[in-house]
CSV table of C-alpha atoms and ligand atoms in Angstrom, one decimal:
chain,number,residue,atom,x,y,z
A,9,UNK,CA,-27.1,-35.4,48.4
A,10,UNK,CA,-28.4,-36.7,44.9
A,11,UNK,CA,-26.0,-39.8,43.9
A,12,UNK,CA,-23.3,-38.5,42.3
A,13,UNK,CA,-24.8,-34.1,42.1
A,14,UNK,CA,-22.9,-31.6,44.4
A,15,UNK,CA,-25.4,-30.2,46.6
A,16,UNK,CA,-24.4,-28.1,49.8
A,17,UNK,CA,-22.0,-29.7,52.6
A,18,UNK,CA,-23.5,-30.0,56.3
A,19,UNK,CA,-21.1,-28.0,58.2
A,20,UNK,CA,-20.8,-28.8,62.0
A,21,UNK,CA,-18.0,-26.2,63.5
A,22,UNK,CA,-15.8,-27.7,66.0
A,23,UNK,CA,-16.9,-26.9,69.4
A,24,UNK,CA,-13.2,-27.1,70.8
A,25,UNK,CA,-11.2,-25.1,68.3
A,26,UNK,CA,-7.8,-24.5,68.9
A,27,UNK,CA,-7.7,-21.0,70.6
A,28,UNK,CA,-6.8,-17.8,68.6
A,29,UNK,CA,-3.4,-17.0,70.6
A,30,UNK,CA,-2.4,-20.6,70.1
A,31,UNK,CA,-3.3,-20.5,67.0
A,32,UNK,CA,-1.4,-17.1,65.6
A,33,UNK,CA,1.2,-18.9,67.9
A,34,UNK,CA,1.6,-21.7,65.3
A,35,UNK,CA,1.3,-19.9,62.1
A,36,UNK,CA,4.4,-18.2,63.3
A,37,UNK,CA,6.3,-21.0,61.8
A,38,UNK,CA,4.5,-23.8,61.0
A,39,UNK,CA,6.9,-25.8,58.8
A,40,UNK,CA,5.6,-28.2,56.7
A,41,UNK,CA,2.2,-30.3,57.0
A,42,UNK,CA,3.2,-30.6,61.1
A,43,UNK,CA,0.3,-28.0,62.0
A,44,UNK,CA,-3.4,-28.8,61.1
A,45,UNK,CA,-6.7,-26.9,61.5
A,46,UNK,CA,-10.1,-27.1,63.4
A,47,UNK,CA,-12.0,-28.9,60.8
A,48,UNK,CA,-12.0,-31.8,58.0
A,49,UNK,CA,-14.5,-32.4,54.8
A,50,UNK,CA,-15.7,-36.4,54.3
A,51,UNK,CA,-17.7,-38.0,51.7
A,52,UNK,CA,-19.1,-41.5,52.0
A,53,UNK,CA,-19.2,-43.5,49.0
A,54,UNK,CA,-21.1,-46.9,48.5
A,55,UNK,CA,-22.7,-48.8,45.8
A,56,UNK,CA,-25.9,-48.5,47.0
A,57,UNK,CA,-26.0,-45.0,47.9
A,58,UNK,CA,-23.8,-43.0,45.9
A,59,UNK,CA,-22.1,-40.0,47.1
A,60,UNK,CA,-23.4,-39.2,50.5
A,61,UNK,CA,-22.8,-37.8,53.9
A,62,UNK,CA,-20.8,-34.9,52.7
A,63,UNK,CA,-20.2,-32.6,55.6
A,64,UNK,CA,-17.5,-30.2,57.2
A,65,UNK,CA,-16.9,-31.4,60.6
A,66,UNK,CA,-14.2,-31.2,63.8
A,67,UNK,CA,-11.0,-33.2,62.7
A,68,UNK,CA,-10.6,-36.5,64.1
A,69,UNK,CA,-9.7,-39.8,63.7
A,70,UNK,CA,-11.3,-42.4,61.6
A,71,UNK,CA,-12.0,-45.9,62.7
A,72,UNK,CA,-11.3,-48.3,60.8
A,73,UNK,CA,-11.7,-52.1,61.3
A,74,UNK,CA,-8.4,-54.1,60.7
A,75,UNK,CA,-9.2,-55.8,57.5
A,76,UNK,CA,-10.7,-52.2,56.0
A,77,UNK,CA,-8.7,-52.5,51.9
A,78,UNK,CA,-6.7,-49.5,51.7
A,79,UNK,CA,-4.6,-50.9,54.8
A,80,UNK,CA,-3.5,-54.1,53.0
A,81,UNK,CA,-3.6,-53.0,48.8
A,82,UNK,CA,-3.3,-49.4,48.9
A,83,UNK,CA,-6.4,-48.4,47.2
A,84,UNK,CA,-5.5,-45.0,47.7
A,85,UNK,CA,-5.0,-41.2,45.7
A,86,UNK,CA,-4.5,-38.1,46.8
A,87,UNK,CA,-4.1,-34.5,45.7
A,88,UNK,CA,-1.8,-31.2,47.3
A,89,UNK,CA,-3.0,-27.9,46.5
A,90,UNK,CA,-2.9,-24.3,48.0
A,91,UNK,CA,-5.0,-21.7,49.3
A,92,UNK,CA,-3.2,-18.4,49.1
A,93,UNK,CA,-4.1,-15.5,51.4
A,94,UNK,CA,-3.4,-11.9,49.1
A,95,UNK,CA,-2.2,-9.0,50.5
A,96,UNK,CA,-5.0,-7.1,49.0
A,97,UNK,CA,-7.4,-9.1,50.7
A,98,UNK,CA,-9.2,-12.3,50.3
A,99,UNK,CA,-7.9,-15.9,49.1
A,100,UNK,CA,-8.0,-17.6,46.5
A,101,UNK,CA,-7.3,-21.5,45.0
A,102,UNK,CA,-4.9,-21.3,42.2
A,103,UNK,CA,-6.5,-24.1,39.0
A,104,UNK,CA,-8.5,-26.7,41.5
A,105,UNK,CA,-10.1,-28.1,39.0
A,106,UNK,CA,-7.1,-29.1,37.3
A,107,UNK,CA,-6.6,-30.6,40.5
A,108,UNK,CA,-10.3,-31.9,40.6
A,109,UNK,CA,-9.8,-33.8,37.2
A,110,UNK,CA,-6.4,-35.2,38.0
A,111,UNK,CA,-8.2,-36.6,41.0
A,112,UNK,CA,-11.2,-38.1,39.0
A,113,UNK,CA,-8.0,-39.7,36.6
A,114,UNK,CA,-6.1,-41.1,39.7
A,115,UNK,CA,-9.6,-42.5,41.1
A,116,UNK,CA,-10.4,-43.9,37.4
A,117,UNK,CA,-6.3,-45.7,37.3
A,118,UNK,CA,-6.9,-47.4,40.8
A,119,UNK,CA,-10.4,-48.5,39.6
A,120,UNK,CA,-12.1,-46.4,42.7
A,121,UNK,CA,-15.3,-44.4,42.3
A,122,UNK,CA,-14.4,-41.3,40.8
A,123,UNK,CA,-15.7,-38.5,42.8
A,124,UNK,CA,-17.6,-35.5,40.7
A,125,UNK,CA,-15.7,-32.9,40.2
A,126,UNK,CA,-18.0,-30.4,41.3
A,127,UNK,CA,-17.7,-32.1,44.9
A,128,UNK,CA,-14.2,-32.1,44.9
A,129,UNK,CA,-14.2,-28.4,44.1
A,130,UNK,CA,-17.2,-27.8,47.0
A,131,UNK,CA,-15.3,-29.4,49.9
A,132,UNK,CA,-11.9,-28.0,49.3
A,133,UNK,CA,-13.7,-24.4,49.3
A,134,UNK,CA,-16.1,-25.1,52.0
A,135,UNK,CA,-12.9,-25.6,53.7
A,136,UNK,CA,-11.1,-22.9,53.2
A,137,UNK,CA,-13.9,-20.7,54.0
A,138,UNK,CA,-14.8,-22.6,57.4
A,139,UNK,CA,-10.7,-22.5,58.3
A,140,UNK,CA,-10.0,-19.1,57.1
A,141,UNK,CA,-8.3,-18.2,59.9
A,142,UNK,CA,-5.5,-21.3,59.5
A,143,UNK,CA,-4.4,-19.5,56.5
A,144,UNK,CA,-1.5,-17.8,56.7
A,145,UNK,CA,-0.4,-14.1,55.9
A,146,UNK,CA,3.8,-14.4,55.8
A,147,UNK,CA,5.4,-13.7,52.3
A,148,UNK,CA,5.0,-17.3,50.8
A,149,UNK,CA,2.9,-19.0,53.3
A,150,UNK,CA,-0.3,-20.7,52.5
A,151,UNK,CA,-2.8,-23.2,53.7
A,152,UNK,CA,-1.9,-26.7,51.9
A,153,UNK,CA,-4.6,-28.6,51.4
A,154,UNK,CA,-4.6,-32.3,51.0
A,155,UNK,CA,-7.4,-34.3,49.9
A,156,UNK,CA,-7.3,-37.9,49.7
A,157,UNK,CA,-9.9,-40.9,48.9
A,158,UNK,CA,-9.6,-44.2,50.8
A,159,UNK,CA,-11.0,-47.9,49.9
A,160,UNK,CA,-12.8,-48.5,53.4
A,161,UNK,CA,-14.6,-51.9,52.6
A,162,UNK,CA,-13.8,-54.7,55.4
A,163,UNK,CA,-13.0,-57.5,53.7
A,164,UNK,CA,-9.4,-59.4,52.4
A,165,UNK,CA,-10.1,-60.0,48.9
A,166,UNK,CA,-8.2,-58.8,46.3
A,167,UNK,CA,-10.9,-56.1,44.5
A,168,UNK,CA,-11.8,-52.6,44.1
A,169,UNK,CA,-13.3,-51.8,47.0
A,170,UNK,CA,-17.3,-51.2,47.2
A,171,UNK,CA,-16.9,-48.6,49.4
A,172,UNK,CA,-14.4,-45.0,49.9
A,173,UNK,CA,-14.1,-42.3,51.7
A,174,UNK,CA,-13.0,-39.0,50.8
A,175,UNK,CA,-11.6,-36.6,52.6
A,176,UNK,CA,-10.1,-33.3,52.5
A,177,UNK,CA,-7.5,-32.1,55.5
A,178,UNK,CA,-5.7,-28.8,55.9
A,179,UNK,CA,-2.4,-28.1,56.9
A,180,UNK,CA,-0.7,-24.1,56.8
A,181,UNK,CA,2.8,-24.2,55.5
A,182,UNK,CA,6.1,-22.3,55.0
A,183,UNK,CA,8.5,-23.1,52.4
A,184,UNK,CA,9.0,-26.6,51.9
A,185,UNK,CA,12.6,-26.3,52.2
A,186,UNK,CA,14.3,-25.7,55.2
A,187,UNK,CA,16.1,-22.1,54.7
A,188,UNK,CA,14.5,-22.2,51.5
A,189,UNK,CA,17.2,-24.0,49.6
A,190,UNK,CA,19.1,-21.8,47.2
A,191,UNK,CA,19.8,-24.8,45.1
A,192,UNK,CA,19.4,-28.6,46.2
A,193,UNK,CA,21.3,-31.3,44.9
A,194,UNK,CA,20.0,-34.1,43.1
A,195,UNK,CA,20.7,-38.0,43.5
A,196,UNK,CA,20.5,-40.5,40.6
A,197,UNK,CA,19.0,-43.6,41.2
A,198,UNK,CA,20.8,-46.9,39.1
A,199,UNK,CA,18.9,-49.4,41.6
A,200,UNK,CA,15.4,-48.1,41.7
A,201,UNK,CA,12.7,-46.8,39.4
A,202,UNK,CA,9.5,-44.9,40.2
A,203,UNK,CA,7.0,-45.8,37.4
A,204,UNK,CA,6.8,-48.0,34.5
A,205,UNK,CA,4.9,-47.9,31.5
A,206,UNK,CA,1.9,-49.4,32.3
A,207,UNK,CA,1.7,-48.8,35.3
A,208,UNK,CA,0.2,-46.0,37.6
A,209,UNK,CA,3.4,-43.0,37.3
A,210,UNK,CA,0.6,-40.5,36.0
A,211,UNK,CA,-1.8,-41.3,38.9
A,212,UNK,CA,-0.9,-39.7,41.9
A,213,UNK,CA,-1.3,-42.7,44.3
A,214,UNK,CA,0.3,-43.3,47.6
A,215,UNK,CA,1.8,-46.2,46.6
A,216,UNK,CA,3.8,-44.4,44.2
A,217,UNK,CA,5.3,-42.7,47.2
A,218,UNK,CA,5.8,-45.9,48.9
A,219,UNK,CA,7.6,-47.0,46.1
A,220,UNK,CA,10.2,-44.0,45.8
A,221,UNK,CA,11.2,-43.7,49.5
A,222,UNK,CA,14.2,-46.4,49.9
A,223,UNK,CA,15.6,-44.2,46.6
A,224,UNK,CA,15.1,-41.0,48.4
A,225,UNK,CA,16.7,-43.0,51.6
A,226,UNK,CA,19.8,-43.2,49.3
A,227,UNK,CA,19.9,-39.6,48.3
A,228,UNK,CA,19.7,-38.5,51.9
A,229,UNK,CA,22.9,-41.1,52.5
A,230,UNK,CA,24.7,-39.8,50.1
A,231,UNK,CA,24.6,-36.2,50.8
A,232,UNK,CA,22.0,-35.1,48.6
A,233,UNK,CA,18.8,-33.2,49.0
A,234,UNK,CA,16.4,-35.5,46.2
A,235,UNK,CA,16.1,-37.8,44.0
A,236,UNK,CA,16.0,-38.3,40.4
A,237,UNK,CA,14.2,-40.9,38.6
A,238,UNK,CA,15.5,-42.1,35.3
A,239,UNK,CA,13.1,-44.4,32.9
A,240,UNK,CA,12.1,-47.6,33.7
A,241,UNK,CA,12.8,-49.1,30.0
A,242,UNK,CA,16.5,-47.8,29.0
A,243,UNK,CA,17.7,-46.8,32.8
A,244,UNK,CA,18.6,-43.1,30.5
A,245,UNK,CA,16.0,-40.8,30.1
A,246,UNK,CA,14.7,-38.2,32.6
A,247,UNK,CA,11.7,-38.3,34.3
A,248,UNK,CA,11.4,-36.5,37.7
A,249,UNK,CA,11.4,-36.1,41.3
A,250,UNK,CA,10.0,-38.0,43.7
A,251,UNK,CA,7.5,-35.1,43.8
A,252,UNK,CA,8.3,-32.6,41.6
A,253,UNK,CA,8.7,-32.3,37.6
A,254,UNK,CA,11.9,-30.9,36.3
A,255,UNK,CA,13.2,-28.3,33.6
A,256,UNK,CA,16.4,-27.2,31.6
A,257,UNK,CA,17.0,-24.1,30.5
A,258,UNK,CA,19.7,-23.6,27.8
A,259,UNK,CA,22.2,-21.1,26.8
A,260,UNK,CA,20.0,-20.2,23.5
A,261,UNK,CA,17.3,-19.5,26.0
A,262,UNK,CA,15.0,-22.4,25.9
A,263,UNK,CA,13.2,-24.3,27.9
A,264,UNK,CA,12.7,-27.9,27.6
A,265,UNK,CA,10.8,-30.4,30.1
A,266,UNK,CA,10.2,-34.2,29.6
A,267,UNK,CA,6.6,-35.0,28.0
A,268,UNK,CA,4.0,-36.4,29.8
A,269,UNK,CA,4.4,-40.4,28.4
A,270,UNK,CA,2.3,-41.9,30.9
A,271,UNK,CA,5.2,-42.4,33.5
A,272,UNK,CA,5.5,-39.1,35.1
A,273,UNK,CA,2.8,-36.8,36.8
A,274,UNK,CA,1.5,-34.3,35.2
A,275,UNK,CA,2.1,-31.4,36.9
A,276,UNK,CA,0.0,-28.3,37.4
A,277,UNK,CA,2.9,-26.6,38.5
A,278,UNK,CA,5.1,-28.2,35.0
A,279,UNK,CA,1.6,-27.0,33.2
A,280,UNK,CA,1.4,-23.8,34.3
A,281,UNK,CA,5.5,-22.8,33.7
A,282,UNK,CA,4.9,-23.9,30.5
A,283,UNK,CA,2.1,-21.6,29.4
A,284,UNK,CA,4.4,-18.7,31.6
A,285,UNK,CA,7.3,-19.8,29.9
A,286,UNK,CA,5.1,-19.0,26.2
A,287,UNK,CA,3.8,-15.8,27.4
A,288,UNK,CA,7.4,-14.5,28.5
A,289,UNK,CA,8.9,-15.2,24.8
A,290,UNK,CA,10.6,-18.4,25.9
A,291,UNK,CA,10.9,-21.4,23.2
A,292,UNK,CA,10.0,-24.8,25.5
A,293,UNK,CA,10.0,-28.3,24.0
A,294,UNK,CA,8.4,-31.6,26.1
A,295,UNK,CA,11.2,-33.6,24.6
A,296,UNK,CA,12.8,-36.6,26.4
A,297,UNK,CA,16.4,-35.6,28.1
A,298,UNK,CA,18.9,-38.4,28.1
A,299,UNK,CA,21.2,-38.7,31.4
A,300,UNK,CA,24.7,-38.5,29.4
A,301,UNK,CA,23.3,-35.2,27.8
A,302,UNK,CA,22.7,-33.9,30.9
A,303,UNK,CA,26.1,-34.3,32.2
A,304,UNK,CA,27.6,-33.3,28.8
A,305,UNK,CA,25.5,-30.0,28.6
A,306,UNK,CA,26.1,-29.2,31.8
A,307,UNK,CA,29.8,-29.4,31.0
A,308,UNK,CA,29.9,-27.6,28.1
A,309,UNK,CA,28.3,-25.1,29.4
A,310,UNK,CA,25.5,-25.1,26.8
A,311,UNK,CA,22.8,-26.0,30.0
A,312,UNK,CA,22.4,-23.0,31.9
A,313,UNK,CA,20.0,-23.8,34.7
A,314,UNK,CA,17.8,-26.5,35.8
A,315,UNK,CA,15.1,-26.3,38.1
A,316,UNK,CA,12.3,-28.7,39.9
A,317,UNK,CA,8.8,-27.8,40.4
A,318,UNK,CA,5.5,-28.8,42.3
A,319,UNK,CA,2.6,-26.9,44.0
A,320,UNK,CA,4.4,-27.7,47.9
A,321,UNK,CA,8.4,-26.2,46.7
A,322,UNK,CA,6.9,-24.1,43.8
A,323,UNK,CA,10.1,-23.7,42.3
A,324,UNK,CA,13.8,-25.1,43.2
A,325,UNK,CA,16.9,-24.6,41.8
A,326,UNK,CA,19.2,-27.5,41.1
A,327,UNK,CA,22.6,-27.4,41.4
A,328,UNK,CA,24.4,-30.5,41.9
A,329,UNK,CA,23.8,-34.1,40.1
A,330,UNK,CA,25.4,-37.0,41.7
A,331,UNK,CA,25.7,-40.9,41.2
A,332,UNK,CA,27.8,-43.9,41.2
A,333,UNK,CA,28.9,-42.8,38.3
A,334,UNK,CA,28.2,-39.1,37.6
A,335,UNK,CA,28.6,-36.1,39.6
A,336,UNK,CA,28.5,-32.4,37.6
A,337,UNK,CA,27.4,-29.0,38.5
A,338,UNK,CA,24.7,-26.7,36.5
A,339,UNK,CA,26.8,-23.8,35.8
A,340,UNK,CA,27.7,-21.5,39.1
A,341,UNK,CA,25.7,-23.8,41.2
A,342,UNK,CA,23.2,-21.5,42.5
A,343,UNK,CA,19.6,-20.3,41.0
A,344,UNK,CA,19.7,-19.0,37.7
A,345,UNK,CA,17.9,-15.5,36.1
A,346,UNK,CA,15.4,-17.7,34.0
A,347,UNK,CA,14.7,-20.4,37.2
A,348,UNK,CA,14.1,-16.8,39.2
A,349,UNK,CA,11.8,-14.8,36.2
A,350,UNK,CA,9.7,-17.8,35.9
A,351,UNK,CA,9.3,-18.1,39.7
A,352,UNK,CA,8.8,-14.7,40.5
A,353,UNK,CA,5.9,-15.2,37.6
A,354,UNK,CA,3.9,-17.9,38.8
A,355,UNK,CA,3.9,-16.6,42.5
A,356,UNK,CA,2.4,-13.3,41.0
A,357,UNK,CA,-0.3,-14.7,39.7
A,358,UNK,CA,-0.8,-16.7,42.8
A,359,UNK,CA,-0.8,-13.9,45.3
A,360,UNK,CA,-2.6,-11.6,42.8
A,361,UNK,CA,0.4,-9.0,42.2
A,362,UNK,CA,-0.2,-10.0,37.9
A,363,UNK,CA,-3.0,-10.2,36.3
A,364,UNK,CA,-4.6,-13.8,36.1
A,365,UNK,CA,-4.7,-13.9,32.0
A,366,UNK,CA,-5.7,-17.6,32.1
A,367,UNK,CA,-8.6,-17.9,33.9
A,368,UNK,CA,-6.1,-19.6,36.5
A,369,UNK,CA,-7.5,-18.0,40.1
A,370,UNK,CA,-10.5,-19.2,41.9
A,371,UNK,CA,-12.0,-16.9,44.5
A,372,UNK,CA,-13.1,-17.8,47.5
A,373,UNK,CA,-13.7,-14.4,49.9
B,176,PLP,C1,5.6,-37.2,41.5
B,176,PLP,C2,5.2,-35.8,41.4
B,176,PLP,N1,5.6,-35.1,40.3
B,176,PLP,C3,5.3,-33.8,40.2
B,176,PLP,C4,4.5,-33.2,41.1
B,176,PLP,C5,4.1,-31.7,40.9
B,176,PLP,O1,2.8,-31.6,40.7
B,176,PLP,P1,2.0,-30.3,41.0
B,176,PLP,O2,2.7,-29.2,40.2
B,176,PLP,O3,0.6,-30.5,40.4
B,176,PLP,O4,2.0,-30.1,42.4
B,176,PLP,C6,4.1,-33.8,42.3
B,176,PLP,C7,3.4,-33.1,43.3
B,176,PLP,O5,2.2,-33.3,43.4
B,176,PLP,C8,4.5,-35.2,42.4
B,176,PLP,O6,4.1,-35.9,43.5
């Protein structure tokens, strides 16, 4: 492999697969990233060689010596995407390379090699092709795909890393929900912020996910499904999930989502509504949404629905909003016609029932 050119993966098929009855077996209900398939892609990076060792191989453990970076500093990213099995036939990868340079920006904010783009996009495919069978063919399932890149180097220092390892593991997956959640309730957090400016919100780093999980602790312990992060600065605006952007539809019609200020992750999921949102007529703004409006347009009535969004829940209804000091509903409660239309939309285009008028689907059989 040239040092940093895509050039074709060794693949080395598992000789121990799981067998076929145990695996149609598990893709009866596989729930969510608890069932994994046959095989894994790696890339080695160091400074002296580049990019190298790209294969597909058996899925195993790594071994990793004690003092190896990522397991003291975090020098971490990942990515989730989807491959989506359509019931014409074939599957496909819905925007991976918006995936691919969100990668290469997490890699750049955590000061880790950035991996091309083009090898990114070969792994995750290779993949898919060499695990076809993991993905699966129930209405809504898919085969989530997570790649990651580690900092491997042994050594205790306080530094980027001279060495990474990226790898790509596979996972099929039915709704991230449990009974697919006809609304979920949110939790506000006073105590706890996700991201600050500054700091690495727009990267999607584990740490990040470190960070939220005593917040999303408190949601679960006070009856509510997730978590929702206000600003780090004022304590008022809001930002999102603890993996999902949000949206608020009003009672003229429109759309609006927070903006992308460094602080929140830019979604492909948040991008993609957006452009749907256009193309169905909708008005949407990326304008900042203070807390106290929330409540108050929820109230009045003048906030008809709100919704949270990611590639692993696609689209969730919210609603319920609770905190020490707030607790309102979003009109009736349940999912709204605008939360469903725009849904519906985005999961036509990803199992191929509408026609892919962005250039958004990538082939793979
Ligand atoms: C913090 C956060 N926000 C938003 C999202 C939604 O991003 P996407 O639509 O690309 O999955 C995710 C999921 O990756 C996330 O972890």
């Amino acid at each position: 492999m040239p040092r940093d050119g895509a050039k074709k993966l060794t693949i080395e098929r598992n000789p121990n697969p799981v067998a076929a009855s145990e695996r149609e077996a598990l893709l009866q209900n596989p729930g969510f990233g608890r069932v994994y398939t046959d095989h894994m892609a790696t890339i080695r990076y160091s400074e002296a060689r580049g990019w190298h060792d790209g294969k597909i191989g058996p899925r195993s453990a790594f071994n990793l010596d004690p003092s190896t970076l990522v397991l003291h500093y975090a020098q971490e990213i990942f990515e989730g995407m989807k491959a989506y099995r359509w019931p014409a036939g074939g599957a496909t990868l819905f925007r991976p390379d918006a995936n691919a340079r969100r990668f290469h920006n997490s890699a750049v904010r955590l000061a880790m090699a950035p991996l091309p783009e083009e090898l990114f996009l070969e792994s995750v495919r290779a993949l898919v092709r060499v695990d076809k069978d993991w993905i699966p063919t129930a209405d809504g399932a898919s085969l989530y795909l997570r790649p990651f890149m580690i900092a491997t180097e042994a050594v205790l220092g306080v530094k980027p890393s001279a060495d990474y390892l990226f790898c790509v593991i596979a996972s099929p997956v039915g709704s991230y929900f449990k009974g697919g959640a006809p609304a979920v309730t949110l939790w506000i957090s006073e105590d706890y912020t996700r991201a600050a400016p500054g700091g690495t919100g727009d990267a999607k780093c584990g740490g990040n996910y470190a960070a939220s999980l005593a917040a999303q602790a408190e949601a679960i312990r006070e009856g509510c499904d997730q978590v929702v992060f206000l600003d780090a600065v004022e304590r008022r605006w809001v930002e999102e999930l603890g993996g999902m952007n949000i949206f608020f539809v009003f009672d003229n019609g429109s759309v609006q989502t927070p903006p992308l200020s460094g602080t929140i992750l830019p979604g492909i999921t948040r991008d993609s509504l957006i452009t749907i949102a256009r193309d169905l007529g909708l008005t949407v703004r990326e304008e900042p949404y203070a807390i106290e409006q929330w409540q108050l347009d929820a109230e009045s009535g003048r906030l008809r629905e709100a919704f949270a969004c990611g590639t692993a829940a696609v689209v969730t209804p919210i609603g319920k909003v609770k905190g020490r000091k707030r607790n309102f509903t979003i009109a009736d409660g349940g999912a709204g016609p605008v939360t469903g239309r725009l849904k519906a939309a985005l999961l036509d285009v990803q199992f191929g029932r509408a026609a892919d008028r962005h250039g958004w689907i990538d082939r793979l059989f």
